[in-house]
Coordinates of C-alpha atoms and ligand atoms in Angstrom, one line a residue:
X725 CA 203.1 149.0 126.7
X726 CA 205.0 149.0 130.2
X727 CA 207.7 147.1 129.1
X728 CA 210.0 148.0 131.8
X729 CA 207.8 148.2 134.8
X730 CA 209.3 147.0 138.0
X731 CA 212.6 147.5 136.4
X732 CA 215.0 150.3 138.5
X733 CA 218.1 152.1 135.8
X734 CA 220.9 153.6 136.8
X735 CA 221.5 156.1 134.0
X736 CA 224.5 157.2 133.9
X737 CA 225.2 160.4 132.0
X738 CA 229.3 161.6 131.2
X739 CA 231.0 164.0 129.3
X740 CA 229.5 164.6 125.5
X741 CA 227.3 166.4 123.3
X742 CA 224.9 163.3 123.7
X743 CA 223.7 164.1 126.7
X744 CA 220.7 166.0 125.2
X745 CA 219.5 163.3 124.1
X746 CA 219.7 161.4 127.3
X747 CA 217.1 163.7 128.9
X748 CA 214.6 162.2 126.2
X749 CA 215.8 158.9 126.8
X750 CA 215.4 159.0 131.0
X751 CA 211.8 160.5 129.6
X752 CA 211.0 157.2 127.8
X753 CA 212.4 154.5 130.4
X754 CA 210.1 156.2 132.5
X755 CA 207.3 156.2 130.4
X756 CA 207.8 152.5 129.6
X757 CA 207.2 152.1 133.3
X758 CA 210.9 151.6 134.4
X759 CA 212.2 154.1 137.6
X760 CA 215.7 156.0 137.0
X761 CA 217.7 156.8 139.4
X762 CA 220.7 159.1 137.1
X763 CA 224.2 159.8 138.2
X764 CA 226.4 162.6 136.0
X765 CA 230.2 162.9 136.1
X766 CA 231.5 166.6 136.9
X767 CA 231.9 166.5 132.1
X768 CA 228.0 165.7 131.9
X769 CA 227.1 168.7 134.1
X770 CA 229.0 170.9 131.7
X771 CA 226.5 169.8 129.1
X772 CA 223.2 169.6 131.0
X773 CA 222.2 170.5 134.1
X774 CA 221.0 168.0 137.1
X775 CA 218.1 170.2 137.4
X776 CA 216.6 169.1 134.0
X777 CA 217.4 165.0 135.0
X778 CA 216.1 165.6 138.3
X779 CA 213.1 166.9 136.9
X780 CA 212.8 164.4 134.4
X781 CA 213.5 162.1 136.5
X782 CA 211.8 162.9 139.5
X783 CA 214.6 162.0 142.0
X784 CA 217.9 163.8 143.1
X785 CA 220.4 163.6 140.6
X786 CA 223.9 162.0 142.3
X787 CA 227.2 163.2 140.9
X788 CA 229.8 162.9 143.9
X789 CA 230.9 160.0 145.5
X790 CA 231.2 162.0 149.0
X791 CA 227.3 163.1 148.5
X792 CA 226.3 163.4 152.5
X793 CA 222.9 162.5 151.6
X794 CA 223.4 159.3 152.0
X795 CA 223.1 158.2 155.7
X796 CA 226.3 155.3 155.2
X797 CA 227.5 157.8 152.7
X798 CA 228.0 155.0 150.6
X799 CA 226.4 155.9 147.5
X800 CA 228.4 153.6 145.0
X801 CA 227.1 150.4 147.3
X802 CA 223.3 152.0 147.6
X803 CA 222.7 152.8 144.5
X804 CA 224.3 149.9 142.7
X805 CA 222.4 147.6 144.4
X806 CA 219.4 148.5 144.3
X807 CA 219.6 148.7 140.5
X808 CA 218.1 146.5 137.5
X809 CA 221.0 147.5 135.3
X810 CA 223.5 150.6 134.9
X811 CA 222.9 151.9 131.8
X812 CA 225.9 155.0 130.4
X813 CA 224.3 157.2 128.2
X814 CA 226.2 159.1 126.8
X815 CA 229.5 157.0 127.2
X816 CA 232.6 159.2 125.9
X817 CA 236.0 157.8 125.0
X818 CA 237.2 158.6 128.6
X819 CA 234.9 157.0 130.8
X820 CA 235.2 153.8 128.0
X821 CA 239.0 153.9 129.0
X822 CA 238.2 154.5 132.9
X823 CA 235.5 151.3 132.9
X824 CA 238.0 149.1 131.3
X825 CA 240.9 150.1 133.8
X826 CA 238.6 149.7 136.8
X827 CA 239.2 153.3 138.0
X828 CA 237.1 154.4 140.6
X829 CA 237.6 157.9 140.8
X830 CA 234.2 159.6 140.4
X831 CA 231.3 158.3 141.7
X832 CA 229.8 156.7 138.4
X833 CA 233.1 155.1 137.8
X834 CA 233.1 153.9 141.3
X835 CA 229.4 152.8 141.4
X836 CA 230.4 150.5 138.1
X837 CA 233.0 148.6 139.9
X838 CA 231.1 148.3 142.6
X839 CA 228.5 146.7 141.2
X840 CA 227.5 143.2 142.1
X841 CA 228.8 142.0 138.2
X842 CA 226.2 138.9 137.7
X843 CA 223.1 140.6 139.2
X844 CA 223.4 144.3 137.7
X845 CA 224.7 144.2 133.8
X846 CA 226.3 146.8 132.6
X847 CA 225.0 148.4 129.4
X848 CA 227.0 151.5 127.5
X849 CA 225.6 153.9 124.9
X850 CA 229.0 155.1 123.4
X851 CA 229.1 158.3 121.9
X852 CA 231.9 160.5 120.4
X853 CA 233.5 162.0 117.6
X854 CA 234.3 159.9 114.7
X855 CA 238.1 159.9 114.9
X856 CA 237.7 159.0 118.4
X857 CA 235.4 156.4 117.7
X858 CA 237.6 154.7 115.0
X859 CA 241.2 154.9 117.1
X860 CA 242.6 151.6 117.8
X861 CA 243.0 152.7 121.5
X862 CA 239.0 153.2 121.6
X863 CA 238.4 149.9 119.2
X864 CA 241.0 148.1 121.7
X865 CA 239.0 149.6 125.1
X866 CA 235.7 148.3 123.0
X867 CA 236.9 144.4 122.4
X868 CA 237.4 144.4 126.1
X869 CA 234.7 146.2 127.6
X870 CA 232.6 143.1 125.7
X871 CA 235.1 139.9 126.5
X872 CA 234.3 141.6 130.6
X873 CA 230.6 141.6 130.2
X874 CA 229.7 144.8 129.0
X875 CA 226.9 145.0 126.4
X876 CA 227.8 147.5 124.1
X877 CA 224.8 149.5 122.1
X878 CA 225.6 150.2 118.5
X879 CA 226.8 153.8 117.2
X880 CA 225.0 155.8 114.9
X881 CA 226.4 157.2 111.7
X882 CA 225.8 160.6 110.2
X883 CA 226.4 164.5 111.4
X884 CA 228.4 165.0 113.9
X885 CA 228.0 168.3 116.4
X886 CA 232.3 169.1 115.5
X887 CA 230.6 169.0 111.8
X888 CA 232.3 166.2 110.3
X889 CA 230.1 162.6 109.3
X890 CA 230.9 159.6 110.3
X891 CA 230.5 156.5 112.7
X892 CA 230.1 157.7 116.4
X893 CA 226.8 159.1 117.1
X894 CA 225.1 158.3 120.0
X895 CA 222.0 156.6 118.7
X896 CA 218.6 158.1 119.4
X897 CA 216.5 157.9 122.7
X898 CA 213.7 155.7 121.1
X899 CA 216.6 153.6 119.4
X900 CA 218.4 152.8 122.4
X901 CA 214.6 152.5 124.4
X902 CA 214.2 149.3 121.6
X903 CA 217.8 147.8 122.8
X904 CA 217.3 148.5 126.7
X905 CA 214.1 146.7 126.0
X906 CA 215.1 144.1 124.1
X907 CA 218.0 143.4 126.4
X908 CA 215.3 142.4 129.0
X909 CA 213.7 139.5 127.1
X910 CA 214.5 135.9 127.6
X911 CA 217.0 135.3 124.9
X912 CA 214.9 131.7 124.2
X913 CA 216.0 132.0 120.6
X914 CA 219.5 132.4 120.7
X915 CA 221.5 131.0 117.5
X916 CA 218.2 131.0 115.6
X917 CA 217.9 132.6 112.1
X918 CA 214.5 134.0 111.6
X919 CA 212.7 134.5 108.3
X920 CA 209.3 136.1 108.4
X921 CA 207.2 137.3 105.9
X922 CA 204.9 140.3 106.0
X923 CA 202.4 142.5 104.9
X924 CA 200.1 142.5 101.6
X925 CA 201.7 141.6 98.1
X926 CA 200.6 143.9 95.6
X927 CA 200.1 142.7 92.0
X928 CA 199.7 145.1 88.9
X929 CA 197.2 145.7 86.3
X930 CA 198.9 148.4 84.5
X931 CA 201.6 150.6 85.3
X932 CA 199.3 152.6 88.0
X933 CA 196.7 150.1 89.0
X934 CA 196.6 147.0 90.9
X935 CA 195.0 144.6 93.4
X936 CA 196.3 144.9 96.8
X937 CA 194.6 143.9 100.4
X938 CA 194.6 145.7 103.7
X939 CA 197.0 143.9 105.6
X940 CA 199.1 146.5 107.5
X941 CA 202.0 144.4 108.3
X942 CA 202.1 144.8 112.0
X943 CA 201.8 141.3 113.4
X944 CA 204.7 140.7 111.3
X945 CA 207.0 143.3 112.2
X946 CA 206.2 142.5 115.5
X947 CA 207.2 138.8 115.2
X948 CA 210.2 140.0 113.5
X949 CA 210.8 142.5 116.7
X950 CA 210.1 140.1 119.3
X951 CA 212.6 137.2 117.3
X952 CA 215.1 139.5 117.8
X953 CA 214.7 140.3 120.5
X954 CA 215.3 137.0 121.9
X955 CA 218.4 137.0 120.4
X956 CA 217.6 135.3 116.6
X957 CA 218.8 137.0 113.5
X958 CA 215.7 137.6 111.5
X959 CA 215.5 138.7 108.0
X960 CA 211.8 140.6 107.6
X961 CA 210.7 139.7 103.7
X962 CA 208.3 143.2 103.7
X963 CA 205.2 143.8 101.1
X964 CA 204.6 147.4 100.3
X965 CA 204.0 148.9 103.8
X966 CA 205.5 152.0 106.0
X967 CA 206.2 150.8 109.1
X968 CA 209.6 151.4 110.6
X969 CA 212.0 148.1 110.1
X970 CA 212.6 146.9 113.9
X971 CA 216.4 147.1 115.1
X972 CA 218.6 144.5 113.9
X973 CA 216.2 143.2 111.5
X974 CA 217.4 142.4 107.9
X975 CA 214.5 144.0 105.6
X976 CA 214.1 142.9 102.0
X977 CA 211.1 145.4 100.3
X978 CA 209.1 143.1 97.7
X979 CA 206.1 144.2 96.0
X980 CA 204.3 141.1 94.3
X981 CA 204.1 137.5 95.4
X982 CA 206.4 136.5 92.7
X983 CA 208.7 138.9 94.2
X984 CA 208.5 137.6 97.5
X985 CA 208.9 133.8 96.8
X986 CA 212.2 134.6 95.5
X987 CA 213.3 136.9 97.9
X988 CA 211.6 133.8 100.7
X989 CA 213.2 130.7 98.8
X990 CA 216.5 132.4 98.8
X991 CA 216.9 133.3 102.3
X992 CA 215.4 130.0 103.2
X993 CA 218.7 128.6 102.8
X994 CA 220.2 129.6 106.0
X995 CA 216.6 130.0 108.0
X996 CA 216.4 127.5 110.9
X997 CA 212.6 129.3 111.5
X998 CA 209.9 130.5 109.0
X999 CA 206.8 132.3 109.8
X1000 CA 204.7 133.3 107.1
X1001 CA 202.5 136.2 108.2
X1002 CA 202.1 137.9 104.9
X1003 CA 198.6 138.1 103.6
X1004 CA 199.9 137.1 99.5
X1005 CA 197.6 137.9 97.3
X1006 CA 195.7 134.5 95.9
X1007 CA 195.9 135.8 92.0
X1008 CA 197.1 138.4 90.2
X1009 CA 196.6 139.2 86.9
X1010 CA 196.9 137.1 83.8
X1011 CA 197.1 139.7 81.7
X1012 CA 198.5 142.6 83.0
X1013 CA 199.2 145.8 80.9
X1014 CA 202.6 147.3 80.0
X1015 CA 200.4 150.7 79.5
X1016 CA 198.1 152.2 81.8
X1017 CA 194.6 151.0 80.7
X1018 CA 192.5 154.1 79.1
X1019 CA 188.9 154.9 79.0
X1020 CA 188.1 154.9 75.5
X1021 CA 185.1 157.2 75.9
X1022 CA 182.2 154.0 74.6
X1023 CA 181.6 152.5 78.4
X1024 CA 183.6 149.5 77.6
X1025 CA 185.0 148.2 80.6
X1026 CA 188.5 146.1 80.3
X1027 CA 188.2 142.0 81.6
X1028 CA 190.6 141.1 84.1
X1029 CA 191.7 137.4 84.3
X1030 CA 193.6 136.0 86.9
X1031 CA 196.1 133.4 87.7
X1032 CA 197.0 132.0 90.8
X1033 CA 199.9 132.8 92.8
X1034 CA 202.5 130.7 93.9
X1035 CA 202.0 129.4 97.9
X1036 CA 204.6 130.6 99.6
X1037 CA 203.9 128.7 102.8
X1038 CA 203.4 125.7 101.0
X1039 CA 206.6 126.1 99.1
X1040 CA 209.0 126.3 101.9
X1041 CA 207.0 124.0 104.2
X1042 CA 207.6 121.0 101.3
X1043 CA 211.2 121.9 100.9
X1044 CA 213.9 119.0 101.9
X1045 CA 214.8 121.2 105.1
X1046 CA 211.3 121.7 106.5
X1047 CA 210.7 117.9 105.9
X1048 CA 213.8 116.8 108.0
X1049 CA 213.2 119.0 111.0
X1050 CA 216.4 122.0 110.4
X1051 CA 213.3 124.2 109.3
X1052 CA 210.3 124.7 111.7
X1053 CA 207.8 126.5 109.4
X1054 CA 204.8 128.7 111.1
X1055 CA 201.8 129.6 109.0
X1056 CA 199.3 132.2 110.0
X1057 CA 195.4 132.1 108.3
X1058 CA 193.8 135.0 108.1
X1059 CA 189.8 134.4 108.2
X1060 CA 186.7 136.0 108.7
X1061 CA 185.2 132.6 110.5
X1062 CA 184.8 129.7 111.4
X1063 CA 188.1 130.1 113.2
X1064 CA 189.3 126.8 115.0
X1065 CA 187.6 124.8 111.9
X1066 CA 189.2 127.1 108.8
X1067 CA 192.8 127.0 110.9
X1068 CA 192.5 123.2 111.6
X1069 CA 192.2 122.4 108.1
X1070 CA 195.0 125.1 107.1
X1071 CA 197.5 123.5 108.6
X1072 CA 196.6 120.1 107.2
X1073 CA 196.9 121.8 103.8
X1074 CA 199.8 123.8 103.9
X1075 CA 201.3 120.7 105.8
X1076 CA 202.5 122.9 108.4
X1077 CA 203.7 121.9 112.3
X1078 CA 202.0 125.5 113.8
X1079 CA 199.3 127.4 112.5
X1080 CA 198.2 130.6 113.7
X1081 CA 194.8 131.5 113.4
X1082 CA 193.4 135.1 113.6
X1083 CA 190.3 136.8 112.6
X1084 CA 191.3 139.1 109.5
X1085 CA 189.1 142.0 109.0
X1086 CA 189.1 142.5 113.3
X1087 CA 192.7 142.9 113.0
X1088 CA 194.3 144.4 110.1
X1089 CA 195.6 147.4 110.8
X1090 CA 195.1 147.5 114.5
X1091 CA 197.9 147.1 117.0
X1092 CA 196.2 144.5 119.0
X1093 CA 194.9 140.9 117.9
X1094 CA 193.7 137.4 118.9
X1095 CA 195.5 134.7 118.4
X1096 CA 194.3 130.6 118.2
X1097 CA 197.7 128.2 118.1
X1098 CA 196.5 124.9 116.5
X1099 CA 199.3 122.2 116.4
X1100 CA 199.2 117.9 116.2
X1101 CA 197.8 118.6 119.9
X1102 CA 195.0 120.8 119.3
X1103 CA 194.2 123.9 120.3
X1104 CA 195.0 127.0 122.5
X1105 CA 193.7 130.2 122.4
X1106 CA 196.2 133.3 123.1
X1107 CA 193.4 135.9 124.4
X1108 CA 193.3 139.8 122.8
X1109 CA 196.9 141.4 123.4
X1110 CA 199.3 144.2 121.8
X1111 CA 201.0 143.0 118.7
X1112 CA 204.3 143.0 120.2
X1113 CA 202.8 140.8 123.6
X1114 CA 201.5 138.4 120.9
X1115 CA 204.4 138.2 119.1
X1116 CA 206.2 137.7 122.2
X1117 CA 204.1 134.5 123.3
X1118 CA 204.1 132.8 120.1
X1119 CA 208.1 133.2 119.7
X1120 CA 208.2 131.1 123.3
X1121 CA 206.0 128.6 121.6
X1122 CA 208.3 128.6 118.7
X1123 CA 211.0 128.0 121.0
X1124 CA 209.2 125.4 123.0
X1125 CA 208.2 123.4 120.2
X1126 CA 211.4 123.9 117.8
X1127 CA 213.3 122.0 121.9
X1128 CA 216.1 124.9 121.5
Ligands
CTP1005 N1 200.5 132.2 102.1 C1 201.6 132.1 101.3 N2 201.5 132.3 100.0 C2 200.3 132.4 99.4 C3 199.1 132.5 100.2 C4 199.2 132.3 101.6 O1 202.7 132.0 101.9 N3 200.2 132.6 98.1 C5 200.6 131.9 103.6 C6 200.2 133.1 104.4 O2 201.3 134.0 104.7 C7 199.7 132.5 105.7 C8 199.1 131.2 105.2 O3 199.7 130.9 103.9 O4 200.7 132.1 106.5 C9 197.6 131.2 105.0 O5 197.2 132.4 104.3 P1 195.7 132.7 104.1 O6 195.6 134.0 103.2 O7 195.0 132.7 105.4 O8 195.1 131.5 103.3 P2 195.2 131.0 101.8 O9 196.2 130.0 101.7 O10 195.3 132.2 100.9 O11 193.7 130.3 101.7 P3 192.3 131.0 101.7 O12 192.4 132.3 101.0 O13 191.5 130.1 101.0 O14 191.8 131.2 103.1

């Protein structure tokens, strides 16, 4: 994916342990096809050198705010507004209380306030110790930083380089990568509350067998990614699979489809969107063992029976909310073909406003798909994409047809 190309970052690097990390993280703007132009304060240079972020880079580094290299020797104005977004990362305590008091001191502090404030946001990866992070001067510097506009990344929580644990961390490159990108998408669900469902239900036989299918979970995860992204809170109702939960999500783990229409009906409740991407498993077992099943040495082989799962879809998408309009629900059929005809008369049954068709056995586990939207109008083909691109197209058509 280049989901930052044609997008310019002023990374800002200042005084912390953090700024290790910041060499990986000017590694993976890059790589998501964003250019980086980094400035250091005279504390991040104790920590790394501008020869690695030069290198990594593959500009100058800037670090004074009388560099001569600049012919107006204005480097706070040039480089500010040429730029997509200033980005701190690392941001220590210091420069936090520096931003907030519109100092201008240094170069990065100075290129900040210059900044043209409703073209180039601000973005700030704090970082610190954990009794740092906690003081009420640093909380009180935080609450402001946001009411002026800043966009704050989360801390992480865990070891700290002094060697005590606790909240303070500087996240990790790919973690702040997800937020940088995410801050980019239109925010066309904003106020929304998201409830997908994903992956393959898995229903037992005995203790260490049982029926499962080969959905991998992606498309849903990636729905789940691209809702947040654009600003919903999503809850991600997961089958047994190991993919990584997307930032910000809400994960609930379920392993049958029993399982998951509780963990579904429940979070309903506050869900103003539901997209059912889960392939559930149509029956599970009717008479499934409390002992694992042996081989009794004639040949005899056990008989399964089977009993039908509940519909999820179909549950939620009768409910009183999905009837009045407060939930918009989104069903996904998975076939092998007859695409436009199996879809069309999918939504009819599950008495759904959107259906998403996709052709299961080309897609499971891969990280692309195709994608057919059939609504009350027809058709419309979304042609062969990433996941995440998919999942970023439908969640406009969400948004479109759901008039937020
Ligand atoms: N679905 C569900 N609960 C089920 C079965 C399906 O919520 N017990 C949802 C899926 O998440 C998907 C849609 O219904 O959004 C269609 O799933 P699919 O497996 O394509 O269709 P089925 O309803 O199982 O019908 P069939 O197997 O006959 O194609």
């Amino acid at each position: 994916m280049n989901d930052l190309a044609g997008k310019h970052i002023v990374l800002g690097l200042t005084g912390g342990i953090a700024c290790y990390k910041a060499a990986e993280l000017c590694r993976a703007l890059i790589k998501e096809g964003a250019t980086v132009q980094v400035i250091m304060t005279e504390a991040a240079a104790q920590f790394i050198t501008p020869v690695t972020m030069q290198a990594l880079s593959n500009r100058p580094v800037y670090g004074s705010q009388w560099d001569a290299r600049e012919p107006n020797n204005m480097a706070h104005i040039n480089l500010s507004r040429e730029a997509d977004a200033i980005l701190i990362a690392p941001c220590s305590a210091d420069f936090m209380a520096k931003l907030l008091h519109g100092r201008a001191d240094d170069l990065l502090s100075l290129t900040c306030l210059a900044r043209p404030i409703d073209k180039v946001p601000l973005l700030i990866a704090p970082a610190m110790n954990r009794e740092m992070w906690a003081h009420p001067a640093t909380q009180r510097n935080l609450a402001q930083l946001r009411a002026d506009g800043t966009t704050v990344f989360d801390v992480g929580t865990g070891d700290q380089a002094c060697g005590e644990t606790g909240d303070g961390r500087m996240l990790e490159a790919e973690e702040l990568l997800e937020d940088v990108i995410a801050f980019f998408q239109p925010k066309v669900l904003r106020g929304q509350h998201v409830l997908v469902t994903a992956g393959p239900t898995y229903e037992a036989i005995d203790p260490v067998r049982g029926i499962t299918n080969l959905s991998s979970g992606k498309m849903g995860f990636a729905i789940a990614r691209a809702a947040r992204e654009a600003g919903a809170e999503v809850t991600l109702v997961a089958g047994p699979v190991h993919l990584p939960t997307p930032r910000g999500v809400t994960r609930l783990n379920v392993v049958s489809a029993q399982n998951m229409l509780e963990a579904t009906v429940e979070r309903a409740q506050e869900a103003t969107i539901f997209v059912a991407t889960s392939a559930v498993a149509d029956w599970r077992s009717a008479n499934a063992s409390d002992q694992k099943i042996k081989k009794d040495g004639s040949g005899t082989t056990p008989t399964l029976q089977f009993v039908e799962n509940p519909d999820i879809l179909a549950t939620l998408a009768q409910s009183p909310r999905a009837v009045s309009g407060d939930l918009f629900c989104v069903g996904f059929a998975a076939e092998s073909h007859d695409l436009l005809a199996n879809a069309t008369a999918k939504r009819a049954r599950k008495g759904v406003p959107l259906l998403v068709g996709n052709i299961g056995p080309a897609t499971f586990g891969q990280d692309d798909n195709a994608l057919l939207l059939v609504d009350a109008h027809g058709a419309r083909e979304l042609p062969r994409n990433s996941k995440l691109a998919l999942a970023r197209q439908l969640v406009a058509e969400i948004a479109t047809r759901k008039k937020i």
